[in-house]
Short mmCIF file of C-alpha atoms in Angstrom, two decimals:
data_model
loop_
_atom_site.label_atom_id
_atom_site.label_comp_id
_atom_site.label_asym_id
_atom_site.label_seq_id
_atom_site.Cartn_x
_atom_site.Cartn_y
_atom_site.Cartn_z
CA UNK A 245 18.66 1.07 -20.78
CA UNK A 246 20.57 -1.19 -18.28
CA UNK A 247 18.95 -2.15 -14.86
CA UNK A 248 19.89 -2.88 -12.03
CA UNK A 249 22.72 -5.54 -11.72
CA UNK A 250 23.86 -7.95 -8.90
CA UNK A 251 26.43 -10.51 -8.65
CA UNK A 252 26.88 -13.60 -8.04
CA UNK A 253 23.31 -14.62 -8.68
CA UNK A 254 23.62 -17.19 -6.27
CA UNK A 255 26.33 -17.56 -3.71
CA UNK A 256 26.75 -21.02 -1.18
CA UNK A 257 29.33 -20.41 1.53
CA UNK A 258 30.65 -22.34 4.43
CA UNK A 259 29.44 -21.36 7.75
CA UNK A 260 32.35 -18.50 9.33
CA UNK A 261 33.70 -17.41 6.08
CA UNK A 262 33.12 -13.80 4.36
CA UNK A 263 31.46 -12.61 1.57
CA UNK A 264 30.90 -10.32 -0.91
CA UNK A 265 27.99 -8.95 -2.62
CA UNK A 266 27.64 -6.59 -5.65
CA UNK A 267 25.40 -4.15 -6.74
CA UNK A 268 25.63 -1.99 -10.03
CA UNK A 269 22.86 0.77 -9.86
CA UNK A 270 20.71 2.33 -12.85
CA UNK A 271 23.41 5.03 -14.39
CA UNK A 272 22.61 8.00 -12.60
CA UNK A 273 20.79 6.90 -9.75
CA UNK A 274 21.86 8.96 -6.96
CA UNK A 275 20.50 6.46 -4.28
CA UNK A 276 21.15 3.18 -3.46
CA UNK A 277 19.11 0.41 -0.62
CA UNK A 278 20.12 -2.95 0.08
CA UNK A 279 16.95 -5.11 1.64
CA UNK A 280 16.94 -8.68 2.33
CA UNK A 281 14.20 -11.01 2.01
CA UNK A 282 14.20 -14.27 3.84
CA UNK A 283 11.75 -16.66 2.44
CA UNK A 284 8.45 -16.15 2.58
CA UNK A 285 8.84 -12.65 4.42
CA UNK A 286 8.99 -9.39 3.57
CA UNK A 287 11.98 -7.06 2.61
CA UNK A 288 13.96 -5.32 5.38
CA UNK A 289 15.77 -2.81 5.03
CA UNK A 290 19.20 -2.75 5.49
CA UNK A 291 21.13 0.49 4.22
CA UNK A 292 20.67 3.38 2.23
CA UNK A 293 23.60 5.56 0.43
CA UNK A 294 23.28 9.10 -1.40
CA UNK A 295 26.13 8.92 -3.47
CA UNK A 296 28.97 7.57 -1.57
CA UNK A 297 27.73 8.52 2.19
CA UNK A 298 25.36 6.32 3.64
CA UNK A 299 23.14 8.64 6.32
CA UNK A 300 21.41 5.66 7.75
CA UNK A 301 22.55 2.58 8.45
CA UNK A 302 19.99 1.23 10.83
CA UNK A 303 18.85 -1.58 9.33
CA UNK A 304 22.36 -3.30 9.69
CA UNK A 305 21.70 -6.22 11.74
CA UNK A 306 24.93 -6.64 13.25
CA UNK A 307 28.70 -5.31 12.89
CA UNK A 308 29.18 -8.41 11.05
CA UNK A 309 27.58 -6.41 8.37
CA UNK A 310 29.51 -3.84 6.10
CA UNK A 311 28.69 -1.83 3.01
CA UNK A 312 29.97 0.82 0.68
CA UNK A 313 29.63 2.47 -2.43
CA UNK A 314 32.51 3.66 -4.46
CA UNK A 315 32.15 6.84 -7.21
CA UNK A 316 28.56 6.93 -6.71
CA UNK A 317 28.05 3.86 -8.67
CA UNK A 318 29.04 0.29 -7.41
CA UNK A 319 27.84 -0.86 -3.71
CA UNK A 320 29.26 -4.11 -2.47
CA UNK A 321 27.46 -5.23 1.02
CA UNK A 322 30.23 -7.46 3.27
CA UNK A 323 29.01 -10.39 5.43
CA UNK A 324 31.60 -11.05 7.56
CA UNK A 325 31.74 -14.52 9.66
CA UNK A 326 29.09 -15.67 7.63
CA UNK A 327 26.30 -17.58 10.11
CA UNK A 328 23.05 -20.32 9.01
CA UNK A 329 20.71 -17.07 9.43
CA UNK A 330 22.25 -14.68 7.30
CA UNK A 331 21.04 -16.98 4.39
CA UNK A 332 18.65 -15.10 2.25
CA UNK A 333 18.11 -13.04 -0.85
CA UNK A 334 19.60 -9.87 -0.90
CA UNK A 335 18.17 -7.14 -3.24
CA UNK A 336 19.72 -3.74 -4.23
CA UNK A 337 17.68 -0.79 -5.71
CA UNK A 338 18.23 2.25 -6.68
CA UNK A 339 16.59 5.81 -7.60
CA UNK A 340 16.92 8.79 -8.48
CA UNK A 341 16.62 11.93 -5.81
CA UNK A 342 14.43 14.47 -8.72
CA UNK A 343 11.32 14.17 -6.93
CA UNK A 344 10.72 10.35 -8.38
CA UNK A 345 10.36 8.14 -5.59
CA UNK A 346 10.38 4.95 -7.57
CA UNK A 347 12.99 2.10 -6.05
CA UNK A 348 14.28 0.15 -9.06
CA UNK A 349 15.32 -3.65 -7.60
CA UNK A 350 17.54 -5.62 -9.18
CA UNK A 351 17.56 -9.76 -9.04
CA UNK A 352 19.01 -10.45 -5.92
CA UNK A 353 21.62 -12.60 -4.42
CA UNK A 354 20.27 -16.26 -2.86
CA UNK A 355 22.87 -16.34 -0.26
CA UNK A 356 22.84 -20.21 1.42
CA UNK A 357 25.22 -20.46 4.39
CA UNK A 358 25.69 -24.13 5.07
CA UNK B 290 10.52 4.15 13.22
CA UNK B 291 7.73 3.83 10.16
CA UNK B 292 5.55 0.90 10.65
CA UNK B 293 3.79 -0.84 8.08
CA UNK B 294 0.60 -3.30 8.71
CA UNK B 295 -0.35 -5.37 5.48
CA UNK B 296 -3.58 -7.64 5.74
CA UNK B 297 -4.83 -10.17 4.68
CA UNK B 298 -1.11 -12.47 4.32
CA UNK B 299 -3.23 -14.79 1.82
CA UNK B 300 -6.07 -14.36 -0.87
CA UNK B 301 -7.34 -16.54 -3.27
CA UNK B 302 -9.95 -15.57 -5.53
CA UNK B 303 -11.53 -16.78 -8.30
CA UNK B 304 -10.92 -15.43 -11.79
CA UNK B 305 -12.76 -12.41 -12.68
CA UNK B 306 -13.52 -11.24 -9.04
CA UNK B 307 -12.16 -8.19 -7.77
CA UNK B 308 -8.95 -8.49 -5.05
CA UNK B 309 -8.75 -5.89 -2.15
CA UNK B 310 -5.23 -5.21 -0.12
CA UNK B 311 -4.74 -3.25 2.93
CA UNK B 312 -2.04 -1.53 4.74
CA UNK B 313 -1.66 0.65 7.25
CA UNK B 314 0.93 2.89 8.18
CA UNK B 315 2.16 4.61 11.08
CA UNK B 316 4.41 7.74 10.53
CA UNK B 317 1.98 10.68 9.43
CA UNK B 318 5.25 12.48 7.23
CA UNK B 319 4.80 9.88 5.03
CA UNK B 320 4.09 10.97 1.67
CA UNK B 321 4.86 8.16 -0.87
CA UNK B 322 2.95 4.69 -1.30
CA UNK B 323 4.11 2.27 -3.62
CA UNK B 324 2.97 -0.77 -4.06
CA UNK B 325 5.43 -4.20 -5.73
CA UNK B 326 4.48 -7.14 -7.05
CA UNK B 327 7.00 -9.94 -6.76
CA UNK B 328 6.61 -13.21 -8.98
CA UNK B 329 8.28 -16.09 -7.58
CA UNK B 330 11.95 -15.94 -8.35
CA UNK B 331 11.48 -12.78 -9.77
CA UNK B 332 12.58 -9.11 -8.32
CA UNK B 333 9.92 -6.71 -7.22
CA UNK B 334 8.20 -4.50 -9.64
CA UNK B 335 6.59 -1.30 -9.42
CA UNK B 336 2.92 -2.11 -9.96
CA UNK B 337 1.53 1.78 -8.76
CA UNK B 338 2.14 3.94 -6.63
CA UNK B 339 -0.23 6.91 -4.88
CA UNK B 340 1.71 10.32 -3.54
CA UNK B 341 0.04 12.11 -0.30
CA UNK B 342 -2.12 15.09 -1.88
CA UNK B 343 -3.96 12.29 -3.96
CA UNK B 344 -6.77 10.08 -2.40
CA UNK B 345 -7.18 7.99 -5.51
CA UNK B 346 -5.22 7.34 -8.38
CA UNK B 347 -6.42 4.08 -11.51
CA UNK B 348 -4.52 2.35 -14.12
CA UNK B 349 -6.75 -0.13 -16.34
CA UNK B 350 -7.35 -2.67 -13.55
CA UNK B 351 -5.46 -1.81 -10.75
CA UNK B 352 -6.43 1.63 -7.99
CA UNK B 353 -4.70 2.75 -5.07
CA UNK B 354 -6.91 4.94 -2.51
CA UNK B 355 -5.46 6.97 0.31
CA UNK B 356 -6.72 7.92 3.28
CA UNK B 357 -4.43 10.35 5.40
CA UNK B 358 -6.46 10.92 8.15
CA UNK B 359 -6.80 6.97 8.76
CA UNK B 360 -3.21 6.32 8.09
CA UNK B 361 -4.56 3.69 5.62
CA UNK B 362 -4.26 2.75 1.55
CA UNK B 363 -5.38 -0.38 -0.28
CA UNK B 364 -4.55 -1.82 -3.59
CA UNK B 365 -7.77 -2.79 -5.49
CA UNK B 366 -7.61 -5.12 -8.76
CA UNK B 367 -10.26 -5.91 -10.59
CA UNK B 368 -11.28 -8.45 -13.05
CA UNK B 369 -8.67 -10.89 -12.18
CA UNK B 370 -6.68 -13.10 -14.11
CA UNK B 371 -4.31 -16.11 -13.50
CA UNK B 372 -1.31 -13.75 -14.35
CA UNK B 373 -2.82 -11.38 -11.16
CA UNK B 374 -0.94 -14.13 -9.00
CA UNK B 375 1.94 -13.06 -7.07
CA UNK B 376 2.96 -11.75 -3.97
CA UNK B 377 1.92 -8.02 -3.50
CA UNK B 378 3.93 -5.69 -1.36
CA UNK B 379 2.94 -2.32 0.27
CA UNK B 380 5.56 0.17 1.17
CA UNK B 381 5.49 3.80 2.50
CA UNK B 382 8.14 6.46 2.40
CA UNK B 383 8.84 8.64 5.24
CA UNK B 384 11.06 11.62 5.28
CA UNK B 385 14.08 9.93 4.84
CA UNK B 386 13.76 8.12 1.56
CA UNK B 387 13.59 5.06 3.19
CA UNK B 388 10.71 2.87 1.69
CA UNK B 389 9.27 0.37 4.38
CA UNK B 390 7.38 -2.82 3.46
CA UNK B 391 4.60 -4.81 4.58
CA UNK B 392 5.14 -8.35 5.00
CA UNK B 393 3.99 -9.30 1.47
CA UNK B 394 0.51 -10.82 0.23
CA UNK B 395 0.18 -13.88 -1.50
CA UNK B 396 -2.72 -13.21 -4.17
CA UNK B 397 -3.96 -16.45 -5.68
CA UNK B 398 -6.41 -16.41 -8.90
CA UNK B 399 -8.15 -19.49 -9.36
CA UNK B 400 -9.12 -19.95 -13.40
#
């Protein structure tokens, strides 16, 4: 079946303005995480969502930083004032909650702020 | 919050010798260990993973052991092979579904 899906692939934005990233989850898959990965690093977390409620948002790393998920399938994650250190790759994964743990990523946005 | 430890950041072996990762962790609720590999430009993938009433668990080359008491689980491949090389990732799961990484291990296999 389907994986997971993100879009754009690649996104290059001026320095201030706002964006938009998309994630399309495995059908079915109750959960939902957004990470980023700056280069060379690791993947930090950003958000999680069951369903449409997102019970921890602590990874946010500012209020520049919005997300939601609509009908328990699409997330988009909104960068807002878009600044040089937000550039990155931004993965989404998603699960299911039946006792499998397993995070399925998708490709990732390479967000360049210039 | 979980933290996760992940040593060494680089490895390079030669092909056909064995490759040892460690990580430690620090919330003892954790229960789930997964561990990614990541090609470059590619998406993680789910390589293994170990649950917390198993100390051991082996497919073909790779193993995950466990060690509650220590707080502590390492990825072990053997008989490496150019296609081993990637950038490994250990995570751990607490109680809230959240999965929290190491900082990655760049695994090189020299033919």
């Amino acid at each position: 079946g389907a994986g997971v899906s993100q879009s754009p692939s690649n996104k290059v934005t001026e320095k201030g303005k706002d964006v938009e990233l998309r994630c399309d989850p495995i059908s079915g898959h109750t959960a939902l995480y957004w990470y980023r990965q700056s280069l060379g690093q690791g993947l930090e977390f950003l958000i999680y969502f069951q369903g449409n409620s997102a019970p921890d948002k602590s990874g946010l790393p500012s209020d520049r930083f919005s997300a939601e998920r609509t009908g328990g399938s699409v997330s988009t994650l909104t960068i807002q004032r878009t600044q040089q250190e937000d550039s990155a790759v931004y993965l989404c994964a998603s699960s299911t909650q039946d006792g499998s743990y397993e995070q399925y990523f998708g490709p990732g946005t390479r967000l360049t702020v210039t | 919050g979980e933290n996760v430890e992940q040593h060494p950041s680089t490895l390079s072996v030669q092909e056909g010798d064995s490759a040892v990762i460690k990580c430690t962790y620090s919330d003892s609720a954790s229960n789930y260990f997964p561990w990614y590999k990541q090609e470059l430009g590619k998406r993680p993938q789910l390589i293994i993973d170990i649950r917390s009433n198993v100390g051991e668990k082996k497919d073909q080359r790779i193993a995950v052991t466990l060690n509650k008491t220590a707080k502590h689980f390492s990825l072990h491949i053997t008989e490496t092979q150019p296609e081993d090389s990637a950038v490994y990732f250990c995570a751990s799961r607490g109680s809230n579904y959240k999965l929290t990484f190491g900082k990655g291990t760049l695994l090189t296999v020299n033919p």
